[in-house]
Coordinates of C-alpha atoms and ligand atoms in Angstrom, one line a residue:
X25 CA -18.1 5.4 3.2
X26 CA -17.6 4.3 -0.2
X27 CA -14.8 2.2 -1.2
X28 CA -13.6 1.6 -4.6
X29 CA -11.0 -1.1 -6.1
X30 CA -8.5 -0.9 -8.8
X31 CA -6.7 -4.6 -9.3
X32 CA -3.5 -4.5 -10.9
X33 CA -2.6 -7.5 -13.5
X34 CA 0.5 -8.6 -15.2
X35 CA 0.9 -9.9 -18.5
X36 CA 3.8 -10.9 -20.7
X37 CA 6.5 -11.4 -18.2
X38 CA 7.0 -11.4 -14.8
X39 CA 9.8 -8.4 -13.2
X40 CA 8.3 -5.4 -15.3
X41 CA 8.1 -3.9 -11.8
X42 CA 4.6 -4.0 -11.4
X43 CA 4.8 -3.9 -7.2
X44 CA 6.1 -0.2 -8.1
X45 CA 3.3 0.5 -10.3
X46 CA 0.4 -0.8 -8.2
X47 CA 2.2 1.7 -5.4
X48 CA 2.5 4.6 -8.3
X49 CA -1.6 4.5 -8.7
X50 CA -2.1 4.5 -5.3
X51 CA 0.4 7.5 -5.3
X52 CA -1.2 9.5 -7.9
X53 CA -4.5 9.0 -6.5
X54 CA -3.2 10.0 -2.8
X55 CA -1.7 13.1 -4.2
X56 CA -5.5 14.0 -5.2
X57 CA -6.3 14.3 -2.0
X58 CA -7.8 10.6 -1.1
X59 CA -7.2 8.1 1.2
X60 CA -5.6 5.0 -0.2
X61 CA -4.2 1.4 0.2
X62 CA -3.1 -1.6 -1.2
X63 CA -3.2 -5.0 -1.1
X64 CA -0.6 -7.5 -2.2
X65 CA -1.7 -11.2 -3.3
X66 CA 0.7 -13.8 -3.8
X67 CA -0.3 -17.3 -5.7
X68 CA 1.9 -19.2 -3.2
X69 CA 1.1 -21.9 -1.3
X70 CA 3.4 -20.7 1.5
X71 CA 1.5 -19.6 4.3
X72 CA 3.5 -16.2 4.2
X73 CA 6.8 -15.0 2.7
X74 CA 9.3 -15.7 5.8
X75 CA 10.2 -19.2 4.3
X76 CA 11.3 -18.5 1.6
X77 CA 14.8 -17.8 -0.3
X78 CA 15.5 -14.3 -0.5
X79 CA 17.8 -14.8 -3.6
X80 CA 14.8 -16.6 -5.3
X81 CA 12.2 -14.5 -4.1
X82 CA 13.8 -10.8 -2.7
X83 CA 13.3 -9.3 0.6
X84 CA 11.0 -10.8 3.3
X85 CA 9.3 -7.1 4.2
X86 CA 8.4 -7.5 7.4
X87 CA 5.3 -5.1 9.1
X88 CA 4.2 -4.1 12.3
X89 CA 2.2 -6.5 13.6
X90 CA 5.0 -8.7 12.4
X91 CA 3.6 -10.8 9.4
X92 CA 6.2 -11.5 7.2
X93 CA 5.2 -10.5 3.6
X94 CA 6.4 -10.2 -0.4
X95 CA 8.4 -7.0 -0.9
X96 CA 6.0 -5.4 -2.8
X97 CA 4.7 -4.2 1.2
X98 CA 7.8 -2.7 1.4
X99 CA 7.0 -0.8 -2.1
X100 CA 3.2 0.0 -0.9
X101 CA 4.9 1.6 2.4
X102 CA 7.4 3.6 1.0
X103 CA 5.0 5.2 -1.6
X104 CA 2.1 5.7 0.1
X105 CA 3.8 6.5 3.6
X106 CA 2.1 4.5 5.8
X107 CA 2.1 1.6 8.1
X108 CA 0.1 -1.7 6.0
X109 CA -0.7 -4.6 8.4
X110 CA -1.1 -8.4 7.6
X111 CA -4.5 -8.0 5.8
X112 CA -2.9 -6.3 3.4
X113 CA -1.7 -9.9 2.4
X114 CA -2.4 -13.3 1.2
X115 CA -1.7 -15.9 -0.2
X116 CA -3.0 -18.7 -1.8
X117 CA -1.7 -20.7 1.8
X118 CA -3.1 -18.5 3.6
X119 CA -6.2 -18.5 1.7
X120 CA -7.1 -22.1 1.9
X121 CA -5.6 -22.2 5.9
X122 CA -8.7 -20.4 6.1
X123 CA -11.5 -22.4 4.9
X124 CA -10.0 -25.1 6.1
X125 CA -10.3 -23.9 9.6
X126 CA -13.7 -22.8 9.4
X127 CA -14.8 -25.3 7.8
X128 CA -13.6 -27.6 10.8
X129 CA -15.2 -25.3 12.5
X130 CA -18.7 -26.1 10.8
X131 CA -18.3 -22.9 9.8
X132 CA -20.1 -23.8 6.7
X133 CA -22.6 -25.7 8.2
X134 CA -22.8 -28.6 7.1
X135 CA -22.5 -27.5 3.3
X136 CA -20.4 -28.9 0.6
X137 CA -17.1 -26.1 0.9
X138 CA -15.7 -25.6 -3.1
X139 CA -13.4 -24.5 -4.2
X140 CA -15.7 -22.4 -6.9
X141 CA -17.3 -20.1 -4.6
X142 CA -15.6 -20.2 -1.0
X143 CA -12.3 -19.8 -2.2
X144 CA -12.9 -16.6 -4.5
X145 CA -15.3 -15.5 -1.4
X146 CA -12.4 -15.5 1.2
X147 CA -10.5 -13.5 -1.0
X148 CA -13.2 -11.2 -1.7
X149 CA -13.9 -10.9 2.5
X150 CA -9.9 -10.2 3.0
X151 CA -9.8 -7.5 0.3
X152 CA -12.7 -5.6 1.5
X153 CA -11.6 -5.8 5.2
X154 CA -8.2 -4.5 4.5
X155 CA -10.1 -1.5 2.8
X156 CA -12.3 -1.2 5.8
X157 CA -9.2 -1.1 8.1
X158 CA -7.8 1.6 6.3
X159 CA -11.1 3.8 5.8
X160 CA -9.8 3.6 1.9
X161 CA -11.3 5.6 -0.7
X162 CA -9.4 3.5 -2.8
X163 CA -8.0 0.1 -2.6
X164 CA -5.1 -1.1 -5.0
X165 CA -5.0 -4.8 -5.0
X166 CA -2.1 -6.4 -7.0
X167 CA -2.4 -10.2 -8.1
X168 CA 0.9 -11.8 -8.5
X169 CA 2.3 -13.6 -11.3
X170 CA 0.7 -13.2 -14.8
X171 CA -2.4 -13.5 -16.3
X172 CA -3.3 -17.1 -18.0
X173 CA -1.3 -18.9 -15.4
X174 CA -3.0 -21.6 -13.4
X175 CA -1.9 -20.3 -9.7
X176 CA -3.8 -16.5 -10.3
X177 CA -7.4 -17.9 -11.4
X178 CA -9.2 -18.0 -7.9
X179 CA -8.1 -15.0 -7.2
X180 CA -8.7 -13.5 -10.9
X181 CA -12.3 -15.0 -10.4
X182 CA -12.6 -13.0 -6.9
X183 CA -11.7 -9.7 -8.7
X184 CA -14.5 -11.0 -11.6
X185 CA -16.8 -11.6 -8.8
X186 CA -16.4 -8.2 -7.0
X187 CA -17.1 -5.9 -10.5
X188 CA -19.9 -8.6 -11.2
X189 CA -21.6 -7.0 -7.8
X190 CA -21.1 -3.6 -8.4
X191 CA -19.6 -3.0 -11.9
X192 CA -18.9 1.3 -11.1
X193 CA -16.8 0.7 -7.8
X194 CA -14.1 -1.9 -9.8
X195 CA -11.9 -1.8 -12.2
X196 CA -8.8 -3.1 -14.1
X197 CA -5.2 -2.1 -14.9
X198 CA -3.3 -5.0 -16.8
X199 CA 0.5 -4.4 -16.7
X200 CA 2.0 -5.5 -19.4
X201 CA 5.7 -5.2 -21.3
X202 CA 6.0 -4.0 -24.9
X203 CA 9.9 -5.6 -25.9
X204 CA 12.1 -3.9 -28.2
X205 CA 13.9 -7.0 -30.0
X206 CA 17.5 -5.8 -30.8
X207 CA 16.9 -6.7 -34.7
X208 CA 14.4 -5.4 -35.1
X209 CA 14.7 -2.0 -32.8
X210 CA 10.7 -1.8 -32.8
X211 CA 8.7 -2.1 -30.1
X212 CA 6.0 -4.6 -30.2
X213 CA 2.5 -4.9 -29.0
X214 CA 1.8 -8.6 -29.8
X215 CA 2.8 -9.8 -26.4
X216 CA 0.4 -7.4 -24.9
X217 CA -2.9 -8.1 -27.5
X218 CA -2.5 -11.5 -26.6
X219 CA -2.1 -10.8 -22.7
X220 CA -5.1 -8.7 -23.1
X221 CA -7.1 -12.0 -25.3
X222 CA -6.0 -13.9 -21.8
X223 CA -7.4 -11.6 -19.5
X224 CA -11.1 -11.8 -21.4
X225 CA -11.0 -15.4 -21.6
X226 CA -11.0 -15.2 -17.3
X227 CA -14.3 -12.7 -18.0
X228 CA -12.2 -9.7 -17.5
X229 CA -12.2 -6.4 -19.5
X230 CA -9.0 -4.5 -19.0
X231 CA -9.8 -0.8 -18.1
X232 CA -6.3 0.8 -18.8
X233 CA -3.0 -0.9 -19.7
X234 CA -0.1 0.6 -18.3
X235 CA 2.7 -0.2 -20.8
X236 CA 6.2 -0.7 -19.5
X237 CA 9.3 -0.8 -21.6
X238 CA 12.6 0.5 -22.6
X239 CA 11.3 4.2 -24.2
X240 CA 7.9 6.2 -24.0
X241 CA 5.6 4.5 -26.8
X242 CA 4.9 6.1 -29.7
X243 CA 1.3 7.3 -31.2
X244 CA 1.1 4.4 -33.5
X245 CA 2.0 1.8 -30.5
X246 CA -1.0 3.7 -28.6
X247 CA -3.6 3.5 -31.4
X248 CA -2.5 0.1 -32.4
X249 CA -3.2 -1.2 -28.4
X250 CA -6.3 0.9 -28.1
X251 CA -7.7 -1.0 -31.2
X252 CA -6.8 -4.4 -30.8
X253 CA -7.2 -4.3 -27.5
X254 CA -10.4 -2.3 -27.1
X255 CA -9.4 0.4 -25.2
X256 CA -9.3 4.1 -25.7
X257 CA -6.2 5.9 -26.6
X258 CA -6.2 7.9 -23.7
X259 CA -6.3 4.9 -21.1
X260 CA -2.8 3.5 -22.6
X261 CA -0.5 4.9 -20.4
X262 CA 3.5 4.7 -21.3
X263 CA 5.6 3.3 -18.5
X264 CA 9.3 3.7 -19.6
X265 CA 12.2 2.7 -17.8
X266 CA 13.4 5.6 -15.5
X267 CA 16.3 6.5 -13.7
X268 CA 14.9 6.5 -10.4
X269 CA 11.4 4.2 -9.1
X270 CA 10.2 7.7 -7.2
X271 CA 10.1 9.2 -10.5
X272 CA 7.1 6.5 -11.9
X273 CA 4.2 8.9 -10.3
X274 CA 5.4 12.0 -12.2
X275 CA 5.3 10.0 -15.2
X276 CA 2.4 8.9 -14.4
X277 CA 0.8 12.5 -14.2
X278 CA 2.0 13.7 -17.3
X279 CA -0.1 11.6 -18.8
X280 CA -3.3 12.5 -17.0
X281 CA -3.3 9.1 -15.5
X282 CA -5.3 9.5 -12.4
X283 CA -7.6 12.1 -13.9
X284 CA -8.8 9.2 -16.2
X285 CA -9.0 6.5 -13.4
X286 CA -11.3 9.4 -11.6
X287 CA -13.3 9.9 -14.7
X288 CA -14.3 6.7 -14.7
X289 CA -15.2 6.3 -11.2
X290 CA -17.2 9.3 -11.3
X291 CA -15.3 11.0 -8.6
X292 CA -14.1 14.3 -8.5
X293 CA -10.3 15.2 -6.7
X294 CA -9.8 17.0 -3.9
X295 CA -6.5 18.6 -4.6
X296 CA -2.9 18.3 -3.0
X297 CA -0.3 17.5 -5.4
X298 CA 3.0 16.0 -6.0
X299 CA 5.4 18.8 -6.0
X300 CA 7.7 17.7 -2.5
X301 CA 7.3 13.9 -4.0
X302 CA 9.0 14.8 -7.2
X303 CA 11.2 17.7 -5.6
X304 CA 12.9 13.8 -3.8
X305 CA 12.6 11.6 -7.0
X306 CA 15.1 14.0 -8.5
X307 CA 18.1 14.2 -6.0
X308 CA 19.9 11.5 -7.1
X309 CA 20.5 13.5 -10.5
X310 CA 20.9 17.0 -9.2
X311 CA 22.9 16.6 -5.9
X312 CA 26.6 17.7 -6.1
X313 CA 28.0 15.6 -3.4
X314 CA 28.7 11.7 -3.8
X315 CA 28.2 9.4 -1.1
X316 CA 30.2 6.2 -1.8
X317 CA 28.9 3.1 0.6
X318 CA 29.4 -0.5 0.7
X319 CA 27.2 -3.3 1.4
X320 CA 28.7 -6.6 2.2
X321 CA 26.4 -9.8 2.4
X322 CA 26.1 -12.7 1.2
X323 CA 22.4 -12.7 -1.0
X324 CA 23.9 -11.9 -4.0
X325 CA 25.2 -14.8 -5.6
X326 CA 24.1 -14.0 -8.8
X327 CA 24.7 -10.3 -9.7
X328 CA 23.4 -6.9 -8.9
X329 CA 19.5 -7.9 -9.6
X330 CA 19.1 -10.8 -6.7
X331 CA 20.5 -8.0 -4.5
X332 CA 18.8 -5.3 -5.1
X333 CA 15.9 -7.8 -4.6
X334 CA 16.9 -9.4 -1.7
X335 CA 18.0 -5.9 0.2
X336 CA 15.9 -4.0 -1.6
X337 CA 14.5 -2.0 1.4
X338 CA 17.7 -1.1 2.9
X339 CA 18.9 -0.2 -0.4
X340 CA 16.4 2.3 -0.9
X341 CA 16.6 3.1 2.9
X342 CA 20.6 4.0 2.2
X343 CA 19.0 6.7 -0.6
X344 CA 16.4 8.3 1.4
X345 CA 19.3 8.8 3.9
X346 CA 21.6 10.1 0.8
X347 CA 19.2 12.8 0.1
X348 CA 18.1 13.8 2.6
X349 CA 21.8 14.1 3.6
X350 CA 21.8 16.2 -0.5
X351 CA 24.0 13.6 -1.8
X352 CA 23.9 11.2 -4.2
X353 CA 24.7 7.6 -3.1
X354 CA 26.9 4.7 -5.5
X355 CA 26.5 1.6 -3.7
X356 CA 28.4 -1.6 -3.8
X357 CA 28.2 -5.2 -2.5
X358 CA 30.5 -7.2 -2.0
X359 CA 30.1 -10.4 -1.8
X360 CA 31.7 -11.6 2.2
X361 CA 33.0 -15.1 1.4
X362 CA 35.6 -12.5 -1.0
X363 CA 37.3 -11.8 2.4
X364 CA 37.2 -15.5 2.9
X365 CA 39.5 -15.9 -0.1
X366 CA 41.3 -13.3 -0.1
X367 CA 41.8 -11.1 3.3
X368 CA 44.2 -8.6 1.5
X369 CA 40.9 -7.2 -0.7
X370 CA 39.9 -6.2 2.9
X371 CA 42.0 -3.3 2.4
X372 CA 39.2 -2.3 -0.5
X373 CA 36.9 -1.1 2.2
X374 CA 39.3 1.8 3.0
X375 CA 37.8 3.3 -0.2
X376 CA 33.9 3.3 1.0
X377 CA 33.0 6.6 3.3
X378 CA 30.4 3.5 5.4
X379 CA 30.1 -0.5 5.1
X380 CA 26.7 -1.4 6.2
X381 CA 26.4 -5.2 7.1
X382 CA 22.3 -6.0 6.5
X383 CA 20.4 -9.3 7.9
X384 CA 21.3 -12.7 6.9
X385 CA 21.2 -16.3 8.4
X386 CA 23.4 -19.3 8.3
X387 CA 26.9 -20.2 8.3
X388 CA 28.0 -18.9 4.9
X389 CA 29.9 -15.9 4.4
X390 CA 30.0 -15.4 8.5
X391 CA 33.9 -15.4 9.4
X392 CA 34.0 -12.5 6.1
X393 CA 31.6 -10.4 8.1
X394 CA 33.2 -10.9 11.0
X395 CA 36.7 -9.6 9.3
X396 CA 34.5 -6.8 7.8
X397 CA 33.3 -5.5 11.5
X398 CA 37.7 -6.0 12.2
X399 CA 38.6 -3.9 9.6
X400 CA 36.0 -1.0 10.3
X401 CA 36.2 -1.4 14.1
X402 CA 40.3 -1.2 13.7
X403 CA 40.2 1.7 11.0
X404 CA 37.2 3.8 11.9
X405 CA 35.1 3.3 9.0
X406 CA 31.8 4.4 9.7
X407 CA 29.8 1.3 10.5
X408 CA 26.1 0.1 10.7
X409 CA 25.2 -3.3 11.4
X410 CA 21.9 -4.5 11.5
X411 CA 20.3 -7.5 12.7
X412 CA 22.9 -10.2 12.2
X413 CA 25.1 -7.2 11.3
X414 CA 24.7 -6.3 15.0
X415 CA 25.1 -9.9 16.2
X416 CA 28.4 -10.4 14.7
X417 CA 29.8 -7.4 15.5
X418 CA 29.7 -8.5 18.9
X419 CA 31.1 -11.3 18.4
X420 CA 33.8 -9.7 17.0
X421 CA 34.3 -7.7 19.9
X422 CA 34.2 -10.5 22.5
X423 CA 37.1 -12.3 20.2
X424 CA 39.5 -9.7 19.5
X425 CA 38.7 -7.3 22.1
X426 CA 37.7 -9.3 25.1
X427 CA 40.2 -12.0 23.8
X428 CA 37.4 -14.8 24.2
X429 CA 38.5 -16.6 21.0
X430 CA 36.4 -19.4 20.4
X431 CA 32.9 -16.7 20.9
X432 CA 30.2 -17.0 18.9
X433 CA 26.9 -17.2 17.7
X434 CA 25.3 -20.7 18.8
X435 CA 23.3 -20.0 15.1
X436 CA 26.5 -20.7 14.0
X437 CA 28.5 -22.7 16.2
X438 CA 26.2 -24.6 18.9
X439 CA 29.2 -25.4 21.3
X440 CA 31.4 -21.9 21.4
X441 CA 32.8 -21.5 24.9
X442 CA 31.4 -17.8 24.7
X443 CA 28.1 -18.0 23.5
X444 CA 27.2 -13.6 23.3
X445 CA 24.7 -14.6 20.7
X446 CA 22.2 -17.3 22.0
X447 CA 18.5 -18.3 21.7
X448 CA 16.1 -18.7 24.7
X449 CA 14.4 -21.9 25.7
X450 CA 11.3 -21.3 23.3
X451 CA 13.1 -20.4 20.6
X452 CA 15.2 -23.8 21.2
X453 CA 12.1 -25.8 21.0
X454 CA 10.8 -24.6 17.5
X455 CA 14.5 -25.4 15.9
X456 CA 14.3 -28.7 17.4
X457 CA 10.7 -28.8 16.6
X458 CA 11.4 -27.7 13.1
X459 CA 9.0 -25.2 13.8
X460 CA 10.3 -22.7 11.7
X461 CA 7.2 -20.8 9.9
X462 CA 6.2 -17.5 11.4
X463 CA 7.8 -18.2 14.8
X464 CA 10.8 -16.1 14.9
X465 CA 10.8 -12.4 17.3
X466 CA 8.5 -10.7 14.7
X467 CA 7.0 -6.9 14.2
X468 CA 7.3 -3.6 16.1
X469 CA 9.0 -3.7 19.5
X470 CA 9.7 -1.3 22.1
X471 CA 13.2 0.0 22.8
X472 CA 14.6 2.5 25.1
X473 CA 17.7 4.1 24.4
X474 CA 20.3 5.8 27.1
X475 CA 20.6 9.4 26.8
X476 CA 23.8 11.0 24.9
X477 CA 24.0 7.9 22.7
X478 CA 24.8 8.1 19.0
X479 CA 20.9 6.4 19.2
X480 CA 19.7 8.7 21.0
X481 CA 20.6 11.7 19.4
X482 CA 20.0 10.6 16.3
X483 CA 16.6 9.6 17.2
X484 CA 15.7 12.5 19.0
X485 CA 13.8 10.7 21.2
X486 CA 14.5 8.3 24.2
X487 CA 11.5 5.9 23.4
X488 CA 11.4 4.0 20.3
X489 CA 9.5 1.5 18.4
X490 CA 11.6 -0.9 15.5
X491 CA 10.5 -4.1 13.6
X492 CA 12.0 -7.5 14.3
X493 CA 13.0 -10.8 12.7
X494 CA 15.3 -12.8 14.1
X495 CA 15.3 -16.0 16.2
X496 CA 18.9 -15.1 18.1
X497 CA 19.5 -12.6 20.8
X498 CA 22.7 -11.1 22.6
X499 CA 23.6 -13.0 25.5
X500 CA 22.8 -10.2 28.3
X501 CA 26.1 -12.2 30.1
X502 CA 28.6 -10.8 28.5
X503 CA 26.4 -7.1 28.7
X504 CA 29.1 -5.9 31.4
X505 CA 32.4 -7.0 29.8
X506 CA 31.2 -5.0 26.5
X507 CA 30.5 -2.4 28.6
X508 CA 33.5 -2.1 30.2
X509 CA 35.7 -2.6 27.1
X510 CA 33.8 0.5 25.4
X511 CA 31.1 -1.4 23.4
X512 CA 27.8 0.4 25.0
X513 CA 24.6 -1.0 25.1
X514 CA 22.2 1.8 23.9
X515 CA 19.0 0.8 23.4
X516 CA 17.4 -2.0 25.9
X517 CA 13.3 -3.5 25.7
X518 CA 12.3 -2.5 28.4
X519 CA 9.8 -5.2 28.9
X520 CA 12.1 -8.1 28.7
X521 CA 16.0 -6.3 29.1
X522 CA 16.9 -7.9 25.8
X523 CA 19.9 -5.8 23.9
X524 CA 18.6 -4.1 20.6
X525 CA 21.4 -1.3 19.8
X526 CA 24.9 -1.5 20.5
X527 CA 27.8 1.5 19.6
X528 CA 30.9 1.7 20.2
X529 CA 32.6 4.7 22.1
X530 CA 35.7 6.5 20.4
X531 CA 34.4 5.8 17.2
X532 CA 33.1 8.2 14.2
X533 CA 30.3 5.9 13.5
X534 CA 29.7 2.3 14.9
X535 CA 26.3 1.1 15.6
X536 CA 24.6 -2.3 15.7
X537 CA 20.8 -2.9 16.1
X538 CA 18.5 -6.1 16.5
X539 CA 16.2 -4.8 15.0
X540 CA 15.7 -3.4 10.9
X541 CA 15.4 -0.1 10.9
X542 CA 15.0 0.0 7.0
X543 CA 11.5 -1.4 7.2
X544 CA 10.3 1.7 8.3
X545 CA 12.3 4.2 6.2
X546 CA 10.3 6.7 3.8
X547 CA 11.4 8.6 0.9
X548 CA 10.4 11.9 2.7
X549 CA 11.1 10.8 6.3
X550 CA 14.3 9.2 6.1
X551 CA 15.3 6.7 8.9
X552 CA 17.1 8.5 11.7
X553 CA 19.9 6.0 11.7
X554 CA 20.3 6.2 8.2
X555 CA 20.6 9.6 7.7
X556 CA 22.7 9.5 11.1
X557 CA 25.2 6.9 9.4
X558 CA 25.2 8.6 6.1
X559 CA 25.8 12.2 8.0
X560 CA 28.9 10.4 9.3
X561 CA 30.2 8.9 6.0
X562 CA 30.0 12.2 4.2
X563 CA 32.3 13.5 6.9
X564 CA 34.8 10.6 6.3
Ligands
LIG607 N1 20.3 -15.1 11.9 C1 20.0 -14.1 12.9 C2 18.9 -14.6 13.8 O1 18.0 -15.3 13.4 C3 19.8 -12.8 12.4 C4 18.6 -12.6 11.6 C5 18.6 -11.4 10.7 O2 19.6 -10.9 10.4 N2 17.4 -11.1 10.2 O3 18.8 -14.1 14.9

């Protein structure tokens, strides 16, 4: 089969969103009737994503076969509605851990390994695999960072390398950002001419430039770019800032985009269409009902942006839910330490229809939480907690319901008389180790959940299969004492017993699971648990 590559650039400025538009071309091109998929490269020297600081760099997006990647994944997922894997992914770590290892290998034999050509050619031998893998027609590979900074040249010079071979299966897309400076209430090209200047001097001829910005650009804008920057009118394509991401690939269309990406392939669609796609993108505007939920956690120490960034796939997991439930969702987080402060704003939660408690690590912001589950336990606010939102909801339970008072997580508190959240003996050894890189319970796991659960029937199914990151587990100790005191355990692996959904009986809506379910959430196939907890906040 023949595959083709599109690589997606940035210029200007970083956070113009270009992880959705990589993921809107692969869209459009999907909804023509091919097969597509996309690769995400970031210029880190980190080995993968799962080390770093979600405030600094968003959500660790976490896949199957349990590689811990750049959110962007979690964009390529959602859009193209599938399952990517760890060759979807690089980074300049991983790159280099590479050649390194063959090379000690003699994998080279005996030759002199450069970084000018074995670099570029490892990236080139990971992009093409990940194509194979997927039987792609097309292949969208985004390059983080911008163009004309030092960290993206190998991999710039790998995408150089690949039209170089075979000029009619490549080609480019530079995303850049047209500002609109307050004084001057024009939008400007400059930034973008001079992106586009960078881009030749690494060899590289943009193909279209997908122009993102406050508005649709005008005629003049569009003649302007395509003569400065040598392109034609037609392959300037306006992406203005829209009320909803989903929306982007309609957008998209209306300007004929993939028709001209085709043209100059040579390939002719196959059909299919966005209609369903765009039918979703628009429910937030049209639906009548209002879902109102809050988020508490603690990533969000610097406003709205670093959350939505660093919960950015249960965010848009809590709106597939919403829709699919024909609501419209408002969302809030609040930060837990508040509680901390203040217990009376507590009482605020009264005025959300669901408090969902995501994943989070550490000491910080944990006895808030652990008032949160309290308050929502106590009052019957429909509750979901995952991953550490599970964890301390049990330990909430042990303390005010099984009156152990000093229980805990050992994350947290290494000597707690109760420990109902503990860590196994390997685990153990990589914290003491400081063995911390890639070593947590990662990727798809199996669960089986008990029939009549909240799980269960949500699910529809008994057998189940969720993604995991987390180094702590319930203590299976204390697994009869919950039981007993009305905190069932639903969902079990059943290749090791370990406890990955826990709900609580008498209850409108309380459910806690190891795993995070929001990974594998869709805009047209909605999480089961979502759209389960959201079904029980509208009724609240
Ligand atoms: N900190 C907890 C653990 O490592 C939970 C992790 C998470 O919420 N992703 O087990």
């Amino acid at each position: 089969m023949t595959h083709r590559y599109i690589f997606v650039v940035g210029g200007v400025m970083s956070g113009v969103g270009k992880g959705v538009t990589s993921a809107s071309i692969g869209k459009i091109l999907q909804s023509r009737g091919f097969t597509v998929t996309a690769i995400k490269i970031d210029p880190y020297v980190n080995v993968d994503a799962g080390t770093m600081n979600p405030v600094e760099h968003g959500e660790v997006f976490v896949t199957d076969d349990g590689d811990e990647t750049d959110q962007d994944m979690g964009n390529y997922e959602r859009f193209l509605e599938t399952d990517l894997t760890s060759l979807n992914y690089m980074t300049t770590g991983r790159v280099y851990q590479t050649v390194i290892e063959r090379e000690r290998n003699l994998g080279y034999q005996g030759r002199c390994v450069q970084v000018v050509p074995h670099i570029p050619e490892e990236v080139i031998r990971r992009i093409k695999k990940a194509s194979d893998h997927a039987r792609a027609d097309f292949t969208v590979v985004e390059i983080g960072g911008t163009v004309g900074e030092y960290e993206n040249i190998l991999f710039l010079e790998a995408a150089r390398m690949m039209h170089l071979a075979d000029p009619k299966k490549v080609l480019f897309i530079l995303v850049s950002y047209l500002p609109i400076p307050k004084h001057l209430g024009e939008m400007k090209t400059k930034p973008t001419q001079h992106a586009t200047r960078t881009l030749n001097s690494a060899g590289i001829h943009p193909d279209f430039i997908v122009c993102r910005g406050e508005h649709y650009m005008d005629k003049p804008r569009r003649e302007k770019l395509s003569v400065f920057c040598n392109v034609r009118p037609n392959d300037v394509i306006s992406a203005p800032d829209v009320s909803s991401i989903y929306r982007i690939p309609g957008v998209f269309e209306k300007q004929g985009f993939s028709d001209e990406v085709l043209k100059k392939f040579g390939v002719k669609p196959k059909g299919a269409d966005l209609r369903q796609w765009n039918t979703m993108a628009n429910v937030q505007e049209n639906a009548k009902k209002t879902v109102r939920i809050a988020v508490v956690g603690k990533y969000f120490a610097t406003g709205n942006y670093t959350l939505s960034d660093s919960y950015i796939s249960v965010i848009e997991a809590l709106k597939h839910a919403s829709w699919a439930n024909k609501a419209k969702i408002e969302m809030d987080w609040i930060n837990s330490e508040d509680f901390e402060n203040n217990p009376e704003k507590l009482k605020d939660l009264s005025d959300y229809q669901g408090v969902l408690v995501p994943g989070g690590f550490g000491i910080r912001g944990i006895e808030g939480v652990i008032s949160t589950v309290k308050f929502c336990r106590e009052n019957k606010i429909p509750y979901f907690g995952i991953c550490y939102g599970m964890q301390l909801a049990t330990v909430e339970f042990a303390r005010h319901v099984l009156g152990k008072k000093g229980a805990h997580t050992v994350e947290v508190d290494e000597n707690t008389t109760d420990p109902i959240i503990h860590v196994n003996p390997v685990q153990l050894k990589n914290i003491r180790e400081n063995r911390y890189g890639g070593t947590m319970r990662l990727g798809a796991y199996n669960c089986d959940l008990s029939s009549g659960s909240i799980a269960q029937k949500a699910y529809k199914t008994s057998h189940i299969s969720e993604r995991h990151r987390h180094r702590y587990e319930f203590n299976n100790d204390y697994a009869q004492m919950i039981q007993e005191k009305g905190l069932t355990i639903s969902g079990v692996n059943p290749q090791t017993g370990l406890v990955e959904i826990v709900e609580l009986k008498d209850h409108p809506f309380f459910v806690g699971v190891q795993f995070h379910p929001e990974f594998k959430s869709r805009p047209l196939r909605p999480h089961p648990l979502f759209k389960a907890f959201i079904a029980a906040a509208l009724k609240k």
